[in-house]
JSON list of C-alpha atoms in Angstrom, two decimals:
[
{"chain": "Y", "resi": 1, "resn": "UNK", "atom": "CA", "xyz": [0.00, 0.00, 0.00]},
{"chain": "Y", "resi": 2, "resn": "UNK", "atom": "CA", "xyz": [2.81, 2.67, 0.50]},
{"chain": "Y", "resi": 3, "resn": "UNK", "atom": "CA", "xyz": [4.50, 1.76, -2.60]},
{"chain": "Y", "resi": 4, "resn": "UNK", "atom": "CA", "xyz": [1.09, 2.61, -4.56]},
{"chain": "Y", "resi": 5, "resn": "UNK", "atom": "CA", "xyz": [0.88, 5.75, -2.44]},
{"chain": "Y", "resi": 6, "resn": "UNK", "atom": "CA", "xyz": [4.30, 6.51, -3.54]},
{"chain": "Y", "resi": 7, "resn": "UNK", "atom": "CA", "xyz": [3.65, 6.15, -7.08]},
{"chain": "Y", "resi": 8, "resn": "UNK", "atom": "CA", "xyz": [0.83, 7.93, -6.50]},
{"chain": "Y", "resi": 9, "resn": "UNK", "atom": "CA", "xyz": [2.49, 10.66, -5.03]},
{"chain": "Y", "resi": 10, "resn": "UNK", "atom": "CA", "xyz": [5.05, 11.36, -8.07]},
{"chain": "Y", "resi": 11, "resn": "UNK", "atom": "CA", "xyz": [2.80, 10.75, -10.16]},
{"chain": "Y", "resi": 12, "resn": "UNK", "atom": "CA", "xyz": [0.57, 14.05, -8.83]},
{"chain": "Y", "resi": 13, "resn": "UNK", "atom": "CA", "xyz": [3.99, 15.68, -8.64]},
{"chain": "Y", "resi": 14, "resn": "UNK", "atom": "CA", "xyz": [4.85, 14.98, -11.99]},
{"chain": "Y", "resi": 15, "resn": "UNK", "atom": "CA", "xyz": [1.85, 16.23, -13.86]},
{"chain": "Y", "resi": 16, "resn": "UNK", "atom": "CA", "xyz": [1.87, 19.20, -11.20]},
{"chain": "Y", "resi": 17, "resn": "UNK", "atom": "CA", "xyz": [5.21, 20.20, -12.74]},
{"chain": "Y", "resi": 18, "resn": "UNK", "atom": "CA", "xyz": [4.18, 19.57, -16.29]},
{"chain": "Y", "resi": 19, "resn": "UNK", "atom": "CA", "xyz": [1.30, 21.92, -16.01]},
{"chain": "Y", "resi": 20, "resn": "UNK", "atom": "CA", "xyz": [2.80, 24.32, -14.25]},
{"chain": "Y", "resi": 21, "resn": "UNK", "atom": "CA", "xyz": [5.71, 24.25, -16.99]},
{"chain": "Y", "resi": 22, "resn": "UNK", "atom": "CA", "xyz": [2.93, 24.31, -19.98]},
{"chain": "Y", "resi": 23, "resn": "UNK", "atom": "CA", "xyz": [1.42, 27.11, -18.54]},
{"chain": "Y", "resi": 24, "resn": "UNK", "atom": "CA", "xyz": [4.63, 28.91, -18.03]},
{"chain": "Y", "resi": 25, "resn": "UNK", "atom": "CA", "xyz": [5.33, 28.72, -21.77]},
{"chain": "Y", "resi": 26, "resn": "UNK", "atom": "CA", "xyz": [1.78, 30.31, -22.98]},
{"chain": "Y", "resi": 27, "resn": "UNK", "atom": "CA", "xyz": [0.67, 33.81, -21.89]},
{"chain": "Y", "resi": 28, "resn": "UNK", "atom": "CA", "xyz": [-1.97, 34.06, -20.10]},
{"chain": "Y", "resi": 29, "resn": "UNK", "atom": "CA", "xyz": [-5.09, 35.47, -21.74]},
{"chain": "Y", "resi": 30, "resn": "UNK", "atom": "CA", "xyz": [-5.81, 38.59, -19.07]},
{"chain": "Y", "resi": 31, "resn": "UNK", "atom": "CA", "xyz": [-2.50, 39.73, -20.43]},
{"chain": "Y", "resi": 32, "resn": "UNK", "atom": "CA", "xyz": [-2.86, 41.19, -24.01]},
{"chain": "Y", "resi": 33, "resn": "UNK", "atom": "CA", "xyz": [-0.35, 41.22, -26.59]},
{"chain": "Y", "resi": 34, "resn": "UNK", "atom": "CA", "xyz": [0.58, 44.84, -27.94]},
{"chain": "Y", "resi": 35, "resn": "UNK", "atom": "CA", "xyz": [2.66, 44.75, -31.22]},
{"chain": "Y", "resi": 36, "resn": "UNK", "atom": "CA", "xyz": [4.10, 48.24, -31.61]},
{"chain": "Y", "resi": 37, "resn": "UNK", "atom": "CA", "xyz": [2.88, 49.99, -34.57]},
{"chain": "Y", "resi": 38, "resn": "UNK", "atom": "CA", "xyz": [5.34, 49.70, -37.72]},
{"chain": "Y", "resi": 39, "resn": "UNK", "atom": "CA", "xyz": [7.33, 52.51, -38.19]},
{"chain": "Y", "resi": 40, "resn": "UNK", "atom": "CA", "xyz": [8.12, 53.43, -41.53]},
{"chain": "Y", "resi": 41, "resn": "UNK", "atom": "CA", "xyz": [11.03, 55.33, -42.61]},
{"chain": "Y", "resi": 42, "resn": "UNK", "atom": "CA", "xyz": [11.61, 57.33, -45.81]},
{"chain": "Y", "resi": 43, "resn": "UNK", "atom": "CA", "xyz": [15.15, 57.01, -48.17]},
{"chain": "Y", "resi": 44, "resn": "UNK", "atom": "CA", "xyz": [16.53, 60.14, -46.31]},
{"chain": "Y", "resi": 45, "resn": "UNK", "atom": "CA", "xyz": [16.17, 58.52, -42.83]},
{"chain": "Y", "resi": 46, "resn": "UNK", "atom": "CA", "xyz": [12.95, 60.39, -41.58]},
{"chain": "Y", "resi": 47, "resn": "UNK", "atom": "CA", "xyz": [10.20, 58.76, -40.40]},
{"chain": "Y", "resi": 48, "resn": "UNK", "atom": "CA", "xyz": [7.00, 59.32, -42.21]},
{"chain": "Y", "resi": 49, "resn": "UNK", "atom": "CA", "xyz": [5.05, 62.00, -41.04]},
{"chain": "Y", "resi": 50, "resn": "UNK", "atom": "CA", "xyz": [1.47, 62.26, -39.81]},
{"chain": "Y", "resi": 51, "resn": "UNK", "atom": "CA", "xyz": [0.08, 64.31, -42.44]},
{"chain": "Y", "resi": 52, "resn": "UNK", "atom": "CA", "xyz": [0.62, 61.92, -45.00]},
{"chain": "Y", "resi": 53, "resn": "UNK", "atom": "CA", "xyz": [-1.65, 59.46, -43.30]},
{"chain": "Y", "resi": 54, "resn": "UNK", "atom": "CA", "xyz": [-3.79, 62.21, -42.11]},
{"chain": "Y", "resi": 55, "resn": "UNK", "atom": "CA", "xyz": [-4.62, 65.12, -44.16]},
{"chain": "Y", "resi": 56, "resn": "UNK", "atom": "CA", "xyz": [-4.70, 67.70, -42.12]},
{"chain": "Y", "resi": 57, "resn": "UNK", "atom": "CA", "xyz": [-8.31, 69.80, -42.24]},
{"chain": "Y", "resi": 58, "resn": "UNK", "atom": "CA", "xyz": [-9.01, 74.01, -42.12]},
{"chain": "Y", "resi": 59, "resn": "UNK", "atom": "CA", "xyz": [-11.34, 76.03, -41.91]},
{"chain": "Y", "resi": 60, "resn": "UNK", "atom": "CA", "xyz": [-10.00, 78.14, -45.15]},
{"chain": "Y", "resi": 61, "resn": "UNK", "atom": "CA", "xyz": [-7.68, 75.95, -46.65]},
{"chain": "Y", "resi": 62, "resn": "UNK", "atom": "CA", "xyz": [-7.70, 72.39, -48.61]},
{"chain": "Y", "resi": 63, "resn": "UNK", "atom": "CA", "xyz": [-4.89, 70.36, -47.84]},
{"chain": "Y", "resi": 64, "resn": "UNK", "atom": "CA", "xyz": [-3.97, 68.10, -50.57]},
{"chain": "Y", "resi": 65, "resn": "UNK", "atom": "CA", "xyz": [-0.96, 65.12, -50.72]},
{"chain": "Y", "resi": 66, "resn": "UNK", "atom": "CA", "xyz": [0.56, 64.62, -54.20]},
{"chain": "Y", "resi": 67, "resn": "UNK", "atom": "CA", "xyz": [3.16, 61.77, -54.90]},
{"chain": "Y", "resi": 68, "resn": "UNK", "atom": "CA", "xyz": [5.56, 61.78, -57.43]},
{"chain": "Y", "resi": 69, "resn": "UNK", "atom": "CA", "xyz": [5.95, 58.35, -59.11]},
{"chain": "Y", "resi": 70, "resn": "UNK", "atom": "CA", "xyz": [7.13, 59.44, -62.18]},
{"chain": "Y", "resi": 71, "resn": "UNK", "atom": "CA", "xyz": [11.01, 60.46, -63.29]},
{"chain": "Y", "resi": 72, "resn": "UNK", "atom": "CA", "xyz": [14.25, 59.92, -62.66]},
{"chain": "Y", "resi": 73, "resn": "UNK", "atom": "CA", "xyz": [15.58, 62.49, -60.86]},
{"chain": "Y", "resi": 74, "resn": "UNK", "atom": "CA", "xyz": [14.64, 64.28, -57.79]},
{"chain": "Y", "resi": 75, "resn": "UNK", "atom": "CA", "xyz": [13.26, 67.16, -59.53]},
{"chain": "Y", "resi": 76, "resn": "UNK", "atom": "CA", "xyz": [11.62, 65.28, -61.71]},
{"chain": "Y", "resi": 77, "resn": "UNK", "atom": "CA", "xyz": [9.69, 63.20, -59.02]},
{"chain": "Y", "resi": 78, "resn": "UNK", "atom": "CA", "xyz": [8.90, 66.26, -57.29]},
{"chain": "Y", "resi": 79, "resn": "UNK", "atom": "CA", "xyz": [7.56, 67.77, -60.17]},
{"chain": "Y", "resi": 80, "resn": "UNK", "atom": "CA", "xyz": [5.60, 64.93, -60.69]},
{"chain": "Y", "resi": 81, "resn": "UNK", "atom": "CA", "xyz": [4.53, 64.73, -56.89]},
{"chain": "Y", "resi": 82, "resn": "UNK", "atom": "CA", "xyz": [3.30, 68.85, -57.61]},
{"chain": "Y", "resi": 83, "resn": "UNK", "atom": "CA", "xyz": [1.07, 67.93, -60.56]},
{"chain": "Y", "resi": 84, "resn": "UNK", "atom": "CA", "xyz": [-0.51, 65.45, -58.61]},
{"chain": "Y", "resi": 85, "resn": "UNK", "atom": "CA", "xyz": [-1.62, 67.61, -56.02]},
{"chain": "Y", "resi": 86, "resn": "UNK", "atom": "CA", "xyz": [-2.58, 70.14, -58.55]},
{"chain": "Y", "resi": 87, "resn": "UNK", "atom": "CA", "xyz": [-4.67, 67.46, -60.33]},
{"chain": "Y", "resi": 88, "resn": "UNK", "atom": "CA", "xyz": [-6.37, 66.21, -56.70]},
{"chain": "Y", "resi": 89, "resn": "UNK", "atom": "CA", "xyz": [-6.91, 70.37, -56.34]},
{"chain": "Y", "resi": 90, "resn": "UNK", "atom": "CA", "xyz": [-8.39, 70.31, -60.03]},
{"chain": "Y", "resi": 91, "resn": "UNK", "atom": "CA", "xyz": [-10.87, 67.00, -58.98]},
{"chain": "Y", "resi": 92, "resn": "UNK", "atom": "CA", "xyz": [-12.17, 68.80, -55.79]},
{"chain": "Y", "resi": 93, "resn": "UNK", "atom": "CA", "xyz": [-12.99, 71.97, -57.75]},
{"chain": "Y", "resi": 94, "resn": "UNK", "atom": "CA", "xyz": [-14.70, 70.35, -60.20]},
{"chain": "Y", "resi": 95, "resn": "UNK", "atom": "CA", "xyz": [-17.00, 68.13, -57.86]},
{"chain": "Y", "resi": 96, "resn": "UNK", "atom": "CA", "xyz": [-17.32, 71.11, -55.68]},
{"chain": "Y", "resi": 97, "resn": "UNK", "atom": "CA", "xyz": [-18.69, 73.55, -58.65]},
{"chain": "Y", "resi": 98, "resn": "UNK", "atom": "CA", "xyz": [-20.85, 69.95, -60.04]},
{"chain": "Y", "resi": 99, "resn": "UNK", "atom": "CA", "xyz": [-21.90, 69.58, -56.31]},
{"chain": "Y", "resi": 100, "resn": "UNK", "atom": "CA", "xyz": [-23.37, 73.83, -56.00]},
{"chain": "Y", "resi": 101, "resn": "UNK", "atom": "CA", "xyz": [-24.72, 73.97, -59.65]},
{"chain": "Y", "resi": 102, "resn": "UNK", "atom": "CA", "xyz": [-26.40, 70.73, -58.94]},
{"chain": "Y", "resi": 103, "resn": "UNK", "atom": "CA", "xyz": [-27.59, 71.69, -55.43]},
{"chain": "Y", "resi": 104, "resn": "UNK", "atom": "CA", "xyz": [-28.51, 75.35, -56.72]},
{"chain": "Y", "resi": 105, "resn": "UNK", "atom": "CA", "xyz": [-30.76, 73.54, -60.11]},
{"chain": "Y", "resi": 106, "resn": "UNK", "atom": "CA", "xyz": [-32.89, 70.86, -56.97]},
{"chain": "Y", "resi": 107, "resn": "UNK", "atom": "CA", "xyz": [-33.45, 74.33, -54.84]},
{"chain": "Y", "resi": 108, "resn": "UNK", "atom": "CA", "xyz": [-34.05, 76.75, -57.27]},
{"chain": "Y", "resi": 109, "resn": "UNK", "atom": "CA", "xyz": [-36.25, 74.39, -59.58]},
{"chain": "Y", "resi": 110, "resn": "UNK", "atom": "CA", "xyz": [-34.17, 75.90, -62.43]},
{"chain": "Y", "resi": 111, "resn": "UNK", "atom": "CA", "xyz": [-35.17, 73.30, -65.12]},
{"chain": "Y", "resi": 112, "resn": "UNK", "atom": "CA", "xyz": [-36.01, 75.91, -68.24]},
{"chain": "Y", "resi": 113, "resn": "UNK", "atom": "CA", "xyz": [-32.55, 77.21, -69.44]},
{"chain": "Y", "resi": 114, "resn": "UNK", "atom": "CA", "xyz": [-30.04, 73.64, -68.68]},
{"chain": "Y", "resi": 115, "resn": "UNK", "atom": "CA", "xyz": [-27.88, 74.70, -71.82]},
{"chain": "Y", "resi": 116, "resn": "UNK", "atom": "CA", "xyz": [-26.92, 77.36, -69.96]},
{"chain": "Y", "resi": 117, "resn": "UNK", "atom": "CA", "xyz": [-26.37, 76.17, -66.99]},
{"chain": "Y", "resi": 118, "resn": "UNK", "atom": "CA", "xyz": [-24.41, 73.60, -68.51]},
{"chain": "Y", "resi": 119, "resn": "UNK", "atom": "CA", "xyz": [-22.46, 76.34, -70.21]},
{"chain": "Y", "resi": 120, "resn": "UNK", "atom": "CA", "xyz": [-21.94, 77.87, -66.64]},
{"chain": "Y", "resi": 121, "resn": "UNK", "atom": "CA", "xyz": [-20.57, 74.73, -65.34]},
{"chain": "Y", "resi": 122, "resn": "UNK", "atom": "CA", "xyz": [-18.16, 74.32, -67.92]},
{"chain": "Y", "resi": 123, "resn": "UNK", "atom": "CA", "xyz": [-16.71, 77.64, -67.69]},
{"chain": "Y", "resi": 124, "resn": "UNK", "atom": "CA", "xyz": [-16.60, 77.78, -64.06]},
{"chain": "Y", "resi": 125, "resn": "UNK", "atom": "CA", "xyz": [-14.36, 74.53, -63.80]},
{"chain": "Y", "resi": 126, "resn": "UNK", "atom": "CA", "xyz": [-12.12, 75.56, -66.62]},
{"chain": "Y", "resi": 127, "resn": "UNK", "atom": "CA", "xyz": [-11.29, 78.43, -65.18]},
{"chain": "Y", "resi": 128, "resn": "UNK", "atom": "CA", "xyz": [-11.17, 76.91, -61.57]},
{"chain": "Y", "resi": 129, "resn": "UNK", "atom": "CA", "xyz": [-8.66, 74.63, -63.31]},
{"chain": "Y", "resi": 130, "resn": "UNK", "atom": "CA", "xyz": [-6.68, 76.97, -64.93]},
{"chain": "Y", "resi": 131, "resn": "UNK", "atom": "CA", "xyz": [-5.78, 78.89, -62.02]},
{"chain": "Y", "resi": 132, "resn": "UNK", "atom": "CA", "xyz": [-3.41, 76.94, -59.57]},
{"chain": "Y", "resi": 133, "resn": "UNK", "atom": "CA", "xyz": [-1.88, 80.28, -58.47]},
{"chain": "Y", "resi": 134, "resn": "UNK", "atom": "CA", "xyz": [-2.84, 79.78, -54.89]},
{"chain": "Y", "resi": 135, "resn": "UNK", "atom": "CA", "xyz": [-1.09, 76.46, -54.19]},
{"chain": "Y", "resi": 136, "resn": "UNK", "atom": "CA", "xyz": [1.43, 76.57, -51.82]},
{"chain": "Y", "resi": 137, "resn": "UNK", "atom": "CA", "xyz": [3.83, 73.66, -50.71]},
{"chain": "Y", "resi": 138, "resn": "UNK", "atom": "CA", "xyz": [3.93, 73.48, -47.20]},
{"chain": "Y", "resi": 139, "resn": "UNK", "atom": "CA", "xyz": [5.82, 70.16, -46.52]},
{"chain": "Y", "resi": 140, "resn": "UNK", "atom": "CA", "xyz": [7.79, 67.25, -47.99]},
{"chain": "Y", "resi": 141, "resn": "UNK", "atom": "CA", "xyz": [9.03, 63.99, -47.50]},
{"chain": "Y", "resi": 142, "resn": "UNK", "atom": "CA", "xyz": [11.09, 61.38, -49.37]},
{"chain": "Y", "resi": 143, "resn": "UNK", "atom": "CA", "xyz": [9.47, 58.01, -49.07]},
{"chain": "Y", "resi": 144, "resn": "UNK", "atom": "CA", "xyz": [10.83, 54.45, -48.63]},
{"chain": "Y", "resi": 145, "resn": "UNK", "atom": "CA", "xyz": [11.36, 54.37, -52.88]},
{"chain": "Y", "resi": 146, "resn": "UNK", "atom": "CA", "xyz": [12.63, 57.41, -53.24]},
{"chain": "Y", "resi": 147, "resn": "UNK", "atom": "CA", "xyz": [9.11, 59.10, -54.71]},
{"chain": "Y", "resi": 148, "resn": "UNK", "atom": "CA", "xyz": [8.89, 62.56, -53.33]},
{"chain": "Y", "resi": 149, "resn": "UNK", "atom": "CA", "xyz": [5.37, 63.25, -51.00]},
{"chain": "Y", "resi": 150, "resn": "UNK", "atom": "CA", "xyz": [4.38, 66.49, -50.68]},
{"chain": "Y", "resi": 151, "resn": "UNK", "atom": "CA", "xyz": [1.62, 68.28, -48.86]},
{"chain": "Y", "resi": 152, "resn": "UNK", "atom": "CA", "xyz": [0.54, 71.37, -50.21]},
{"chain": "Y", "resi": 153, "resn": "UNK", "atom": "CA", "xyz": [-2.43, 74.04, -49.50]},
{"chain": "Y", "resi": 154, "resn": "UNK", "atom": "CA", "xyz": [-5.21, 75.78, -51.99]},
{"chain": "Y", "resi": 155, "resn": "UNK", "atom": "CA", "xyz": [-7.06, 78.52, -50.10]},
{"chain": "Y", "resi": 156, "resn": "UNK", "atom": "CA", "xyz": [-10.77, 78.27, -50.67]},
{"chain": "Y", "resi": 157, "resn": "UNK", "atom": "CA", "xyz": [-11.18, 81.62, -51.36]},
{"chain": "Y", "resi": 158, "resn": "UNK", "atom": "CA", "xyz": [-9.11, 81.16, -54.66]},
{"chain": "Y", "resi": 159, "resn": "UNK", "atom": "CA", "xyz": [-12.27, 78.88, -55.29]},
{"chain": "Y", "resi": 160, "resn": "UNK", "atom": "CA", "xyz": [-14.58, 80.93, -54.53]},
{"chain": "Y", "resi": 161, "resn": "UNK", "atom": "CA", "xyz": [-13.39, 84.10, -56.45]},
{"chain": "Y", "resi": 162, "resn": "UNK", "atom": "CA", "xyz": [-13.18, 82.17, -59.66]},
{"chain": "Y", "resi": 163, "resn": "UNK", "atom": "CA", "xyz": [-16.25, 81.02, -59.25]},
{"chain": "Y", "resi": 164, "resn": "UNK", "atom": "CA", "xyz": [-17.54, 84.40, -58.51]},
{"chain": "Y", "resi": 165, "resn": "UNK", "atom": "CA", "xyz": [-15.89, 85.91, -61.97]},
{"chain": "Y", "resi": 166, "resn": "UNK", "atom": "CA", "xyz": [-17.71, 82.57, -64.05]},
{"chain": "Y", "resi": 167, "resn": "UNK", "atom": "CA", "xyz": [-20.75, 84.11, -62.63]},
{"chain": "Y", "resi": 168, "resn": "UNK", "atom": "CA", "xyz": [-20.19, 87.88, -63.40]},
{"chain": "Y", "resi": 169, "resn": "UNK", "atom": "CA", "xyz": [-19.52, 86.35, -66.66]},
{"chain": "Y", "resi": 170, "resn": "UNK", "atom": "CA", "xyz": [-22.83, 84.39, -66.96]},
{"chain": "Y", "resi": 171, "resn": "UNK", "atom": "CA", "xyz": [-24.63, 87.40, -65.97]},
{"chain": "Y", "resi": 172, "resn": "UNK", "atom": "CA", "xyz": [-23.28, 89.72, -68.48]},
{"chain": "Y", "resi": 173, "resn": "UNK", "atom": "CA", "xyz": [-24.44, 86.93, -71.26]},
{"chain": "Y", "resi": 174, "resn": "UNK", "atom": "CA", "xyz": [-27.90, 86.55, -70.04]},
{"chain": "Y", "resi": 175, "resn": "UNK", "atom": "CA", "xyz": [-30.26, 88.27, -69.16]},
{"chain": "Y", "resi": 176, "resn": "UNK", "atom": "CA", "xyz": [-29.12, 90.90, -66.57]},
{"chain": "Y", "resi": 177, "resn": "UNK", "atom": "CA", "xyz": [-31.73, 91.01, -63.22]},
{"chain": "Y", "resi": 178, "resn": "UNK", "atom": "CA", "xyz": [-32.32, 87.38, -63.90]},
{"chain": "Y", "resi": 179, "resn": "UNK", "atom": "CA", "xyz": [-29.37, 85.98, -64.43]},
{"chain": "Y", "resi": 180, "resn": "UNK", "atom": "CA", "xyz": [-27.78, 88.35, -61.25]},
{"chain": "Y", "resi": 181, "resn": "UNK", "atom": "CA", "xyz": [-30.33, 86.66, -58.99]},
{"chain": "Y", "resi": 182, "resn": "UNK", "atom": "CA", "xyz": [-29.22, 83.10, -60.31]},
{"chain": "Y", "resi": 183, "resn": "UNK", "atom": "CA", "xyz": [-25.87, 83.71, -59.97]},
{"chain": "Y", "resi": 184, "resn": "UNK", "atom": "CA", "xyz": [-26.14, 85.22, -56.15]},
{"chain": "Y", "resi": 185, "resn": "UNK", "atom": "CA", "xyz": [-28.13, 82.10, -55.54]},
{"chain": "Y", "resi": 186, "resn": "UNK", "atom": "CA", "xyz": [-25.26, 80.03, -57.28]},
{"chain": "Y", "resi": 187, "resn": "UNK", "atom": "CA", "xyz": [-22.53, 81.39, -55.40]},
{"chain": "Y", "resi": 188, "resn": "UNK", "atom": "CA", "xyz": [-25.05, 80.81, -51.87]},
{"chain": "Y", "resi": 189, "resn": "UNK", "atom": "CA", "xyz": [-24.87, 77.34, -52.49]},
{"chain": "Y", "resi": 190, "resn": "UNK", "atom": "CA", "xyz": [-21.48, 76.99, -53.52]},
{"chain": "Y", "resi": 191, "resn": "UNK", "atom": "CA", "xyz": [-20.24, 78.42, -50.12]},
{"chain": "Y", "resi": 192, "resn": "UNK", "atom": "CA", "xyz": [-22.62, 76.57, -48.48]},
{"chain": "Y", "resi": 193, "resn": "UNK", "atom": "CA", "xyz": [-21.11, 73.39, -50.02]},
{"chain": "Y", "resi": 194, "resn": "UNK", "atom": "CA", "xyz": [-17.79, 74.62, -49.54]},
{"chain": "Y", "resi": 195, "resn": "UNK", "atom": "CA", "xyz": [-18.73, 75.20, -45.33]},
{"chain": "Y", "resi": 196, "resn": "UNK", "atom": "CA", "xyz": [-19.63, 71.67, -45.58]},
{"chain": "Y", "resi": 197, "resn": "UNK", "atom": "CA", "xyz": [-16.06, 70.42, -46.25]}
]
């Protein structure tokens, strides 16, 4: 009988030990595991900033990230990283102007004259387009592949007066008190939609 107790005995102390060693070698689930974020850094060393990520939002400004994929040399990818921010700039004024003519046609019930209306929209994002005057590059960074990333800023305003000059424009081709009153009802919306952003 005491040699069965004894066998007993290591036996319990055996498969005490092995649990206790299988449960040293798995965490325990109350304690989580945290992997640290990955931290990517750019061909010049610097860690990618926040705003690439993150656009960064204002109350009279448009921030706007262009990459440069394109060319061989440095200038030549920031050139390229320039004219995609210009083009992102050029797709946010057009949706913008599309967005307020659109809004301005459901609220206004303006169905009679679409041609020009039409026209209006047209002209107001071609020469929204053509003026890039107001972007400014604010920052840059080089990443991983060597592409330049850069963040630049359009002032809505810049939006707004070009806008504003399609309409003077619209008014002087139709006819004058009505046309004024569709184009101050125009430019409402359009700085409503603009307030929106």
């Amino acid at each position: 009988m005491k040699k069965i107790r004894t066998v007993c005995g290591a036996a319990l102390v055996a498969a005490a030990l092995s649990l206790a060693a299988g449960c040293a070698s798995t965490p325990s689930s109350s304690e989580p595991t945290v992997q640290a974020p990955t931290r990517i850094v750019g061909a010049e060393g610097v860690p990618m900033p926040e705003w690439v990520r993150n656009i960064p939002k204002a109350e009279d400004v448009m921030y706007f990230v262009g990459e440069g994929r394109g060319g061989k040399t440095p200038t030549a990818k920031k050139n390229s990283a320039l004219q995609d921010a210009a083009r992102q700039i050029g797709d946010w004024k057009s949706s913008t102007i599309k967005s307020a003519i659109k809004d301005y046609v459901q609220e206004a019930g303006e169905t009679g004259n679409t041609q020009s209306l039409e026209l209006l929209e047209t002209t107001s994002i071609a020469r929204a387009n053509a003026d890039t005057s107001g972007m400014l590059q604010k920052l840059t960074w080089v990443n991983q592949d060597g592409n330049y990333v850069i963040l630049v800023e359009y002032p809505k305003s810049d939006l707004k007066n070009s806008f504003k000059s399609s309409l003077n424009e619209f008014v002087r081709n139709e006819s004058a008190a009505y046309a004024e009153f569709k184009a101050d009802e125009a430019f409402r919306i359009l700085e409503a939609e603009m307030d929106k952003q």
